[in-house]
Coordinates of C-alpha atoms and ligand atoms in Angstrom, one line a residue:
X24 CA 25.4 3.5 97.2
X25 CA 24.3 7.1 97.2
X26 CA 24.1 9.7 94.4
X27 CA 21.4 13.4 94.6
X28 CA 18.9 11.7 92.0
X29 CA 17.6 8.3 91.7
X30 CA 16.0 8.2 88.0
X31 CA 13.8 5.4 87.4
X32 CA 13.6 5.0 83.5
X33 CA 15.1 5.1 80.5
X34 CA 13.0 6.4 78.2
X35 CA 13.6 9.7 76.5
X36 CA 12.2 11.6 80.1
X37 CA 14.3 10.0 82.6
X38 CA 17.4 10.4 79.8
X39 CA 16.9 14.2 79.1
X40 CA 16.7 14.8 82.5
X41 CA 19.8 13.0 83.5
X42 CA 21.9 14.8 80.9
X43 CA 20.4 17.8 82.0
X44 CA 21.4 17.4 85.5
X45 CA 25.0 16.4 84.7
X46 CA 25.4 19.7 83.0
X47 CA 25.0 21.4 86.0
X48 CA 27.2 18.5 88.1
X49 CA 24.2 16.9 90.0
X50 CA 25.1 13.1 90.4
X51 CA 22.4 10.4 89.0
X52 CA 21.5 6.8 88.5
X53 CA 19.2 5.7 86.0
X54 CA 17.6 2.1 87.1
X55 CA 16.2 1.0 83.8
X56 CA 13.5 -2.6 83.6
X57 CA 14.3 -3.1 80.0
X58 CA 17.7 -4.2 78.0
X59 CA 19.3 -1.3 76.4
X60 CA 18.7 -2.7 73.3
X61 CA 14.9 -3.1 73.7
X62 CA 15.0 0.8 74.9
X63 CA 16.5 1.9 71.4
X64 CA 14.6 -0.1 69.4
X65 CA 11.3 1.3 70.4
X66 CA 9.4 2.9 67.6
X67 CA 7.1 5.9 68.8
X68 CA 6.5 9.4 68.3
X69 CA 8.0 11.6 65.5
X70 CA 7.2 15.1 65.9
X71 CA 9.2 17.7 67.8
X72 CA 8.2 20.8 69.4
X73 CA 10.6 23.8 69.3
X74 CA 10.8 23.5 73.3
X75 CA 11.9 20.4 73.0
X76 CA 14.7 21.1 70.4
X77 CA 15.6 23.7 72.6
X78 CA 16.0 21.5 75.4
X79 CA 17.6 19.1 73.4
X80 CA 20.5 21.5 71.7
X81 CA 20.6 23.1 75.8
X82 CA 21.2 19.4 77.1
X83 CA 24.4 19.4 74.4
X84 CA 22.5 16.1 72.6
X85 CA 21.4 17.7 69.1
X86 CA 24.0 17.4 66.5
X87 CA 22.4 14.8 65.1
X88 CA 19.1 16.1 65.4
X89 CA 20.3 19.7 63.5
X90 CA 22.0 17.2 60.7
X91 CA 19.0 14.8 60.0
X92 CA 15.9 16.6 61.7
X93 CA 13.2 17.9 59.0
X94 CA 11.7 21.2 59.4
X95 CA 8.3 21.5 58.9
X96 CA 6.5 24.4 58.5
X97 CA 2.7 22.8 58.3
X98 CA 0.5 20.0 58.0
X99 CA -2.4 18.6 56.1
X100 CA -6.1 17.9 56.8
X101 CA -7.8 15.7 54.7
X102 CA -11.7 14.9 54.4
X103 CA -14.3 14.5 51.9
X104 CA -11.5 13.7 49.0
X105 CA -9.6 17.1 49.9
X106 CA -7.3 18.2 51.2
X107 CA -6.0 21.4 53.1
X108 CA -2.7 22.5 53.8
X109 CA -2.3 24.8 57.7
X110 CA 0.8 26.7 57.2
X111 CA 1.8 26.6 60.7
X112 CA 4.2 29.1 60.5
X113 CA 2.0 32.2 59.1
X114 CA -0.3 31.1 61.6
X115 CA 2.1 31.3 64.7
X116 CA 4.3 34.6 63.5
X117 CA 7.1 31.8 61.9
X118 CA 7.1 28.5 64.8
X119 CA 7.5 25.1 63.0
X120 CA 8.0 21.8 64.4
X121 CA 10.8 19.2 63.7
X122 CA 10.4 15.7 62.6
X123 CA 13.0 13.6 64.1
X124 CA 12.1 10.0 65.7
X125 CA 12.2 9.6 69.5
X126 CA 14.3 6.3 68.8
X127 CA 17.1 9.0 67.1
X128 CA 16.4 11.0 70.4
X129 CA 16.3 8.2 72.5
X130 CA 19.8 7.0 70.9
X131 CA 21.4 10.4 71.3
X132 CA 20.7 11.0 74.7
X133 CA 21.7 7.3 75.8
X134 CA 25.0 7.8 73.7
X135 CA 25.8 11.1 75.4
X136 CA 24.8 9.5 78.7
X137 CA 27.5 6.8 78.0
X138 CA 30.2 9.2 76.7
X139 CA 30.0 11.1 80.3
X140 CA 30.3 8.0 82.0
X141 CA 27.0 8.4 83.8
X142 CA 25.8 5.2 85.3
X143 CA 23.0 3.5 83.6
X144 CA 21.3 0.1 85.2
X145 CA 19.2 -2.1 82.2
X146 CA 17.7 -4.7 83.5
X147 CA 16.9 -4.1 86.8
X148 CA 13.5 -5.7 88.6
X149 CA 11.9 -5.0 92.2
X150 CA 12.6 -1.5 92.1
X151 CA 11.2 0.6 94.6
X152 CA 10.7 3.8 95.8
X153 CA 10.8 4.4 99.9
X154 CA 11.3 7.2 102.3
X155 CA 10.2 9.9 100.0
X156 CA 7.9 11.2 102.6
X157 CA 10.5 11.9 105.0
X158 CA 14.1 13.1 104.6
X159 CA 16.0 10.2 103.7
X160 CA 14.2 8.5 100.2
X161 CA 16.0 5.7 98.7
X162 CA 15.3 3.3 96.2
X163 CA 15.9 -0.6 96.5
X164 CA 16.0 -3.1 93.6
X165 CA 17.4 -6.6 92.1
X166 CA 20.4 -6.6 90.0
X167 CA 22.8 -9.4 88.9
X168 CA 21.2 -11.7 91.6
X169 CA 21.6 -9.6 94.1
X170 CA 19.4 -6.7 96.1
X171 CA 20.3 -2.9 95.9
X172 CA 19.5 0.0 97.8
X173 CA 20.8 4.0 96.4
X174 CA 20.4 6.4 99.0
X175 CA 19.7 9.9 97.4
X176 CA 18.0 13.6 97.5
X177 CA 15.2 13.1 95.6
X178 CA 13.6 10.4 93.2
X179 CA 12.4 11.2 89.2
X180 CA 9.9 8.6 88.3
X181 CA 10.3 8.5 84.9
X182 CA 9.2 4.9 83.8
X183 CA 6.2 5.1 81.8
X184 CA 2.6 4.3 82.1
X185 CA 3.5 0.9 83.6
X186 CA 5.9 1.6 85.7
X187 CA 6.2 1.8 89.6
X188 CA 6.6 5.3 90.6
X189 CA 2.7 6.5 90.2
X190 CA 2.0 3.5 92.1
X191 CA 4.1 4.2 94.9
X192 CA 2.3 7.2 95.8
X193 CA 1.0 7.3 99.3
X194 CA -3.1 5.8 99.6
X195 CA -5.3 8.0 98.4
X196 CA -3.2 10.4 97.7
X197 CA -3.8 10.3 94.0
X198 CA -6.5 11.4 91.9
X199 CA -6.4 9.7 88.3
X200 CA -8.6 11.2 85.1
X201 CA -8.7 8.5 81.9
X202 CA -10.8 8.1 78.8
X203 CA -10.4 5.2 76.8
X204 CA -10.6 5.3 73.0
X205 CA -12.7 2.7 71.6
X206 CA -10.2 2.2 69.2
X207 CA -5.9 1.4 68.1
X208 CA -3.2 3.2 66.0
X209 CA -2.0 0.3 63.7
X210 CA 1.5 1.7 62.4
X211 CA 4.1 0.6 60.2
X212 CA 7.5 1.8 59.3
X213 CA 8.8 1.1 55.3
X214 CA 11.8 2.4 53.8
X215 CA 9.8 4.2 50.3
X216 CA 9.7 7.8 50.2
X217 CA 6.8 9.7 52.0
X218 CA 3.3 10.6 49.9
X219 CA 4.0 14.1 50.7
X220 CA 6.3 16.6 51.9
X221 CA 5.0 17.0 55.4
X222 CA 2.2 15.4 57.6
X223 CA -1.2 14.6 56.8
X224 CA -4.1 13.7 59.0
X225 CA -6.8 11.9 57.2
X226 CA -10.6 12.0 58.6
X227 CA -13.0 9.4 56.3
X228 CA -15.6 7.3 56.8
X229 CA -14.0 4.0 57.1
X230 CA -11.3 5.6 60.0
X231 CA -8.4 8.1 60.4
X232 CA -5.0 7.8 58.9
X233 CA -2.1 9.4 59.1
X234 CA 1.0 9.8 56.4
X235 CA 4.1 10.6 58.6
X236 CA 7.8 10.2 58.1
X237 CA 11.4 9.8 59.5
X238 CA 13.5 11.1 56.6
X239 CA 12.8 11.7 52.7
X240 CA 13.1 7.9 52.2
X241 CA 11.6 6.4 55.0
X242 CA 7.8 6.5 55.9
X243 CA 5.5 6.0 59.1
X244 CA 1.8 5.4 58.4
X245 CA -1.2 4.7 60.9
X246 CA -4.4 3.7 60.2
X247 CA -7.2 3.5 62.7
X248 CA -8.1 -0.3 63.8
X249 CA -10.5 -2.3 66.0
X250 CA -8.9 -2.0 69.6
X251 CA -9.4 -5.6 69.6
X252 CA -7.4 -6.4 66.8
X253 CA -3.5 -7.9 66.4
X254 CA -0.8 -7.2 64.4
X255 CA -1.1 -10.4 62.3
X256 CA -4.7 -9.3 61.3
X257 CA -2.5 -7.2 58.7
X258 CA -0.7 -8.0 55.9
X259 CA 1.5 -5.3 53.9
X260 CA -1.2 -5.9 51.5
X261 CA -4.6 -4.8 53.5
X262 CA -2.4 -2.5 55.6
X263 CA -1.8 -0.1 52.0
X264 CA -5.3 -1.0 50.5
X265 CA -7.1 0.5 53.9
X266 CA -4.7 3.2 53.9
X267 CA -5.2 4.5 50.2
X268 CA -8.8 4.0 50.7
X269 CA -8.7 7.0 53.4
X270 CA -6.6 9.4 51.8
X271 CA -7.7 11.8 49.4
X272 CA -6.8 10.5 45.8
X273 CA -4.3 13.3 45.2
X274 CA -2.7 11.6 47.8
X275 CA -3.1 8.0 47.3
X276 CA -1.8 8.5 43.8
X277 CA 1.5 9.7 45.7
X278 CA 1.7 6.7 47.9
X279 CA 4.7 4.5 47.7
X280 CA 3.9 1.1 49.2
X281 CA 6.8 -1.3 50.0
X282 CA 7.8 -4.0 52.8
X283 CA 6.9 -3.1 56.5
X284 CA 9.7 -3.7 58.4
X285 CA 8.3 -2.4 61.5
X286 CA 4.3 -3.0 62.3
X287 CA 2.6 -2.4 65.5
X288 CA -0.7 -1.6 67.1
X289 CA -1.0 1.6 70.0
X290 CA -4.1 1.9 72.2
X291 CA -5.3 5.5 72.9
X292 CA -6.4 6.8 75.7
X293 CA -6.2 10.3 77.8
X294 CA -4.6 9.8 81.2
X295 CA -3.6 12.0 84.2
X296 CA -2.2 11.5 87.3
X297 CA -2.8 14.5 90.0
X298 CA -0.6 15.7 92.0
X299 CA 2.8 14.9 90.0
X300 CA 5.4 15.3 93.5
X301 CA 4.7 13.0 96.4
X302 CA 7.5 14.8 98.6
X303 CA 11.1 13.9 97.5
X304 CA 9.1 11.5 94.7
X305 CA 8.8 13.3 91.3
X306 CA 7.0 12.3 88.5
X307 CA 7.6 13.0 85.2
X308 CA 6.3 12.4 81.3
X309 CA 4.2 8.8 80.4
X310 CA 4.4 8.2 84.3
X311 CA 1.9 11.2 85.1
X312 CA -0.2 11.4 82.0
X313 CA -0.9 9.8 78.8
X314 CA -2.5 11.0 75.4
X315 CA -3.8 9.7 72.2
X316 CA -0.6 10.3 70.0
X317 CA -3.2 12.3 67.2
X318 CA -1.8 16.2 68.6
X319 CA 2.1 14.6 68.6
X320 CA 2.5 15.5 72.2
X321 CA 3.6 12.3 74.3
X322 CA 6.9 13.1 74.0
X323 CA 6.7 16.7 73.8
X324 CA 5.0 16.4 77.3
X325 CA 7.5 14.2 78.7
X326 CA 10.1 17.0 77.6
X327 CA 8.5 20.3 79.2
X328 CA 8.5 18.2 82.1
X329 CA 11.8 17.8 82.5
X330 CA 12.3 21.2 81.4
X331 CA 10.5 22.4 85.1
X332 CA 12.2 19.5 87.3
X333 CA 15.3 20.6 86.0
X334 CA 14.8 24.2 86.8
X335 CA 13.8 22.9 90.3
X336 CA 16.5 20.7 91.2
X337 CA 19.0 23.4 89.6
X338 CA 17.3 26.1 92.0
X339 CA 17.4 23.8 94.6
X340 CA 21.3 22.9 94.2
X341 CA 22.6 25.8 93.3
X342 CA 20.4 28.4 95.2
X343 CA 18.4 26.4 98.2
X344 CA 15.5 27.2 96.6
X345 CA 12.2 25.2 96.9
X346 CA 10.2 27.1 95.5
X347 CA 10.4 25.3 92.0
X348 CA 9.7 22.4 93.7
X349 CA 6.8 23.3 95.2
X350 CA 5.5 24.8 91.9
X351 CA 6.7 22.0 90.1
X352 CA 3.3 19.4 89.9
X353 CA 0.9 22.6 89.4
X354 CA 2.8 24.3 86.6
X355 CA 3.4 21.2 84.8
X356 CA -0.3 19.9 84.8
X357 CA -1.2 23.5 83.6
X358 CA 0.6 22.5 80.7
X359 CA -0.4 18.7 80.4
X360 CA -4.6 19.4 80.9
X361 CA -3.6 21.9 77.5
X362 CA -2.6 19.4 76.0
X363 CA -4.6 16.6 76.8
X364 CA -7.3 19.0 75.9
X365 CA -6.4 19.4 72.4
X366 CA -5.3 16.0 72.1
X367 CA -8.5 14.4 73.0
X368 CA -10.1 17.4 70.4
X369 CA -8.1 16.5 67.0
X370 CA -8.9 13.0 68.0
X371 CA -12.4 13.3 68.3
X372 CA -12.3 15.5 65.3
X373 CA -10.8 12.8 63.3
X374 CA -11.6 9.4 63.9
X375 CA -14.8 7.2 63.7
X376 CA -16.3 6.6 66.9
X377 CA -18.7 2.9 66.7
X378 CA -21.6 5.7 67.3
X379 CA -21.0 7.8 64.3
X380 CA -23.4 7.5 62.2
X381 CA -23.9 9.7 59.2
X382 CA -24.8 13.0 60.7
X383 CA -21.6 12.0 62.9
X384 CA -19.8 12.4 59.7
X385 CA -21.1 14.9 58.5
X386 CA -20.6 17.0 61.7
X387 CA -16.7 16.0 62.1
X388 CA -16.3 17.2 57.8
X389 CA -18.4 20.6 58.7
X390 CA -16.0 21.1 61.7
X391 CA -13.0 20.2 59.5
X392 CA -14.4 22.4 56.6
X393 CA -15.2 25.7 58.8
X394 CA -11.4 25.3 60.8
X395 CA -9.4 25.1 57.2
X396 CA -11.3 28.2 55.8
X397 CA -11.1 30.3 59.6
X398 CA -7.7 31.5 60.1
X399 CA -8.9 32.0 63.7
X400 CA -9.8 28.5 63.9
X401 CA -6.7 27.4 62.1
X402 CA -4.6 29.2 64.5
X403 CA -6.0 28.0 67.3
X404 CA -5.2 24.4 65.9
X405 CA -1.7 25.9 65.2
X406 CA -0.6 27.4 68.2
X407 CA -1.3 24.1 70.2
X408 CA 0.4 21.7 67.4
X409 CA 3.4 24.0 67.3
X410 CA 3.4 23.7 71.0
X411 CA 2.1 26.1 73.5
X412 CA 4.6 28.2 75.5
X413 CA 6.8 26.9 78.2
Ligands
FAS508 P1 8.7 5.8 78.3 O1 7.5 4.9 78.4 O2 9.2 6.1 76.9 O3 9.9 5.3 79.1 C1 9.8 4.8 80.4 C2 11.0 3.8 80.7 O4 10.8 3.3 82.0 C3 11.0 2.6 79.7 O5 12.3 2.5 79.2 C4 10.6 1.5 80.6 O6 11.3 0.3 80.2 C5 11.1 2.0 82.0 N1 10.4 1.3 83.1 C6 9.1 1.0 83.2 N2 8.9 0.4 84.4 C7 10.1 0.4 85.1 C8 10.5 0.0 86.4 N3 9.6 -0.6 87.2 N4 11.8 0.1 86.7 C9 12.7 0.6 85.8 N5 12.4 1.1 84.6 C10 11.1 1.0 84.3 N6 4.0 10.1 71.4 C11 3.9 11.0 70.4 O7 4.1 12.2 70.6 N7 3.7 10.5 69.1 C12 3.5 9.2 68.9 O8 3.3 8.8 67.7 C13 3.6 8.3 69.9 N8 3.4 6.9 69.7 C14 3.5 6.0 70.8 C15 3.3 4.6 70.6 C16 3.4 3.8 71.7 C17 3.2 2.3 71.5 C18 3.6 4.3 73.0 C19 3.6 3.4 74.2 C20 3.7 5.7 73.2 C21 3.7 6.5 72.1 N9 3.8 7.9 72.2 C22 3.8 8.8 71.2 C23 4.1 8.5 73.5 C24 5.5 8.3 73.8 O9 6.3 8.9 72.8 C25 5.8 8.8 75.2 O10 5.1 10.1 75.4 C26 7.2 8.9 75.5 O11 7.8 7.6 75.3 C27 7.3 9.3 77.0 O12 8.6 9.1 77.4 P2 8.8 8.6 78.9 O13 8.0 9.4 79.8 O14 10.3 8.6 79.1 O15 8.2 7.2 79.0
PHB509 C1 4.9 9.9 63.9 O1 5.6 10.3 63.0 O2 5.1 8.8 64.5 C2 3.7 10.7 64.4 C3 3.6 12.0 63.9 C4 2.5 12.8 64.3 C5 1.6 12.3 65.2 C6 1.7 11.0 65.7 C7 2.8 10.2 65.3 O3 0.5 13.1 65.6

């Protein structure tokens, strides 16, 4: 078999990119580990940047998205029983961002996928990249009980944190940067109607939460847990008694509690692989870099990569350009150290660390109470949640 881009993934990354490139007529196979059921039934991030909605409506996969997505033009901080509203959009001359679930972008992109006839391998194991340091990469792997090999161009590792791309790259040739959070995002999904009209991030005492959504009757919450606990450590019950314990009460009087039908626990950590191109071996999104999901940028990440592999394959087809191919790793990890900069800050800002103590807590509420009454302050926050330029 042979086809100009291998794309190892099937997450939203190695999807947008596909459907990108068959815009422009370059051929692809996706090799995917997962069923494709297990793909769409992941539950993960919910907030879009207006790059990414760009990207989206440019890679003809947004109907949906303009039908059901919910504008929103600002957020909440809470702390010390208040709560302050950032309008986003007076702060960044009228930028908002768009609540839509990745498993709806996920679903849109695989369906378009499917509608062009693109080819698509679930369940696929041994994969591996070879011959990217030369001229002839290809990438071998296990399907139906029998081996594989797809000659091609180039190879898009877009398979996630645990995937096999990043740890195909040559000995020695990568340099990794990681903080763990001493901590977990314990999430659930519940079909009652959100506790407010857009997102609020909660700093107390006892741990962060977060009041999210995926439409006007269906709610996402996180609370901050013990990274060493599990999912059955939570009933419904504790799970909406915690959370109404960290919100502010003009909040908690607003929260609708109801059945879970979706409950899982996320560790945190801030991740990032250096360089991002091992010569005809790309990588792009959760495979390069990680971050704690508190700025809503995983998958925002994973999209203005693609946005700059794209431009460098397109260049490269249709022009025999390189150059975006040689800039490709450094202008994407200008973009990804922004973000895993500010990241790492509104997480720090906003959760309980086991050291602290009461001056800690004091120190994060003085921080949160000088940002909400700084408009310079506030912007700052603003301009990175909304999504820094492209
Ligand atoms: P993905 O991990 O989504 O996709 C990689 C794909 O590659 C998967 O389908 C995987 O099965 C496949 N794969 C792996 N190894 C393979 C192999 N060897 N061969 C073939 N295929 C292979 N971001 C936010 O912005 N907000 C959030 O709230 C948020 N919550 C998250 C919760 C969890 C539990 C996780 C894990 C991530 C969360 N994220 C969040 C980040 C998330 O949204 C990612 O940024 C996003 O999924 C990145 O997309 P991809 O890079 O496509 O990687
Ligand atoms: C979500 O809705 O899943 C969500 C929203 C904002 C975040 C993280 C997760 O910062």
């Amino acid at each position: 078999m042979r086809t100009q881009v291998v794309i190892i993934g099937s997450g939203p990354a190695g999807l947008l990119l596909g459907q990108l490139l068959a815009g422009i007529g370059v051929d692809t196979i996706i090799l995917e580990r997962s069923t494709r059921d297990h793909v769409l039934a992941r539950v993960r991030a919910g907030v879009l940047e207006q790059g990414t909605v760009d990207l989206l409506e440019q890679a003809g996969v947004a109907r949906r998205l303009r039908a059901e997505g919910l504008p929103h033009h600002g957020i909440s901080l809470a702390f010390d029983n208040r709560l302050h509203r950032l309008d986003l959009s007076a702060l960044t001359d009228g930028k908002h961002v768009t609540v839509y679930g990745q498993t709806e972008v996920t679903r849109d992109l695989m369906e378009a996928r499917e509608a062009g006839g693109l080819a698509t391998c679930f369940e696929v194991t041994n994969v591996a990249p070879a011959g990217f340091d030369g001229s002839s990469p290809f990438v071998s792997f296990d399907h139906g009980g029998a081996s594989h090999r797809i000659d091609c161009d180039y190879i898009a590792g877009c398979d996630g944190f645990h995937g096999v791309s990043r740890q195909a790259a040559p000995a020695g040739a990568l340099k990794t940067y990681e903080r763990r959070y001493p901590f977990g995002w314990l999430g659930v999904l519940a079909e009652v109607p959100p506790a407010d009209a857009e997102l609020v991030y909660a700093n107390h005492a006892r741990g962060f939460a977060l009041c999210s959504m995926r439409s006007p009757t269906r709610s996402r919450y996180y609370v901050q847990c013990p990274i060493d606990d599990r999912v059955e450590d939570w009933s419904d019950q504790r799970f909406w008694d915690e959370l109404r314990r960290r919100l502010p009460e003009t909040v908690t009087d607003a929260v609708t509690t109801g059945p879970s039908f979706e409950k899982s626990i996320a560790p945190l950590r801030s991740f990032v692989a250096e360089p991002m191109r091992f010569g005809k071996l790309f990588l792009a999104g959760d495979a390069a870099h990680i971050v704690p999901p508190t700025g809503a940028k995983g998958l925002n990440l994973a999209a203005s990569d693609v946005r700059y592999l794209f431009e460098a394959f397109r260049d490269h087809y249709a022009e025999g350009s390189s150059a975006g191919l040689d800039a490709y790793s450094q202008r994407a990890l200008s973009r990804v150290w922004k973000a895993v900069r500010f990241s790492w800050w509104m997480t720090t800002m906003l959760h309980r660390f086991p050291d602290t103590d009461d001056f800690g807590q004091r120190i994060q509420e003085a921080e949160l109470d000088y940002l909400v009454h700084s408009r310079a302050a506030s912007a700052a926050l603003a301009e990175n949640y909304v999504g820094l330029p492209v």
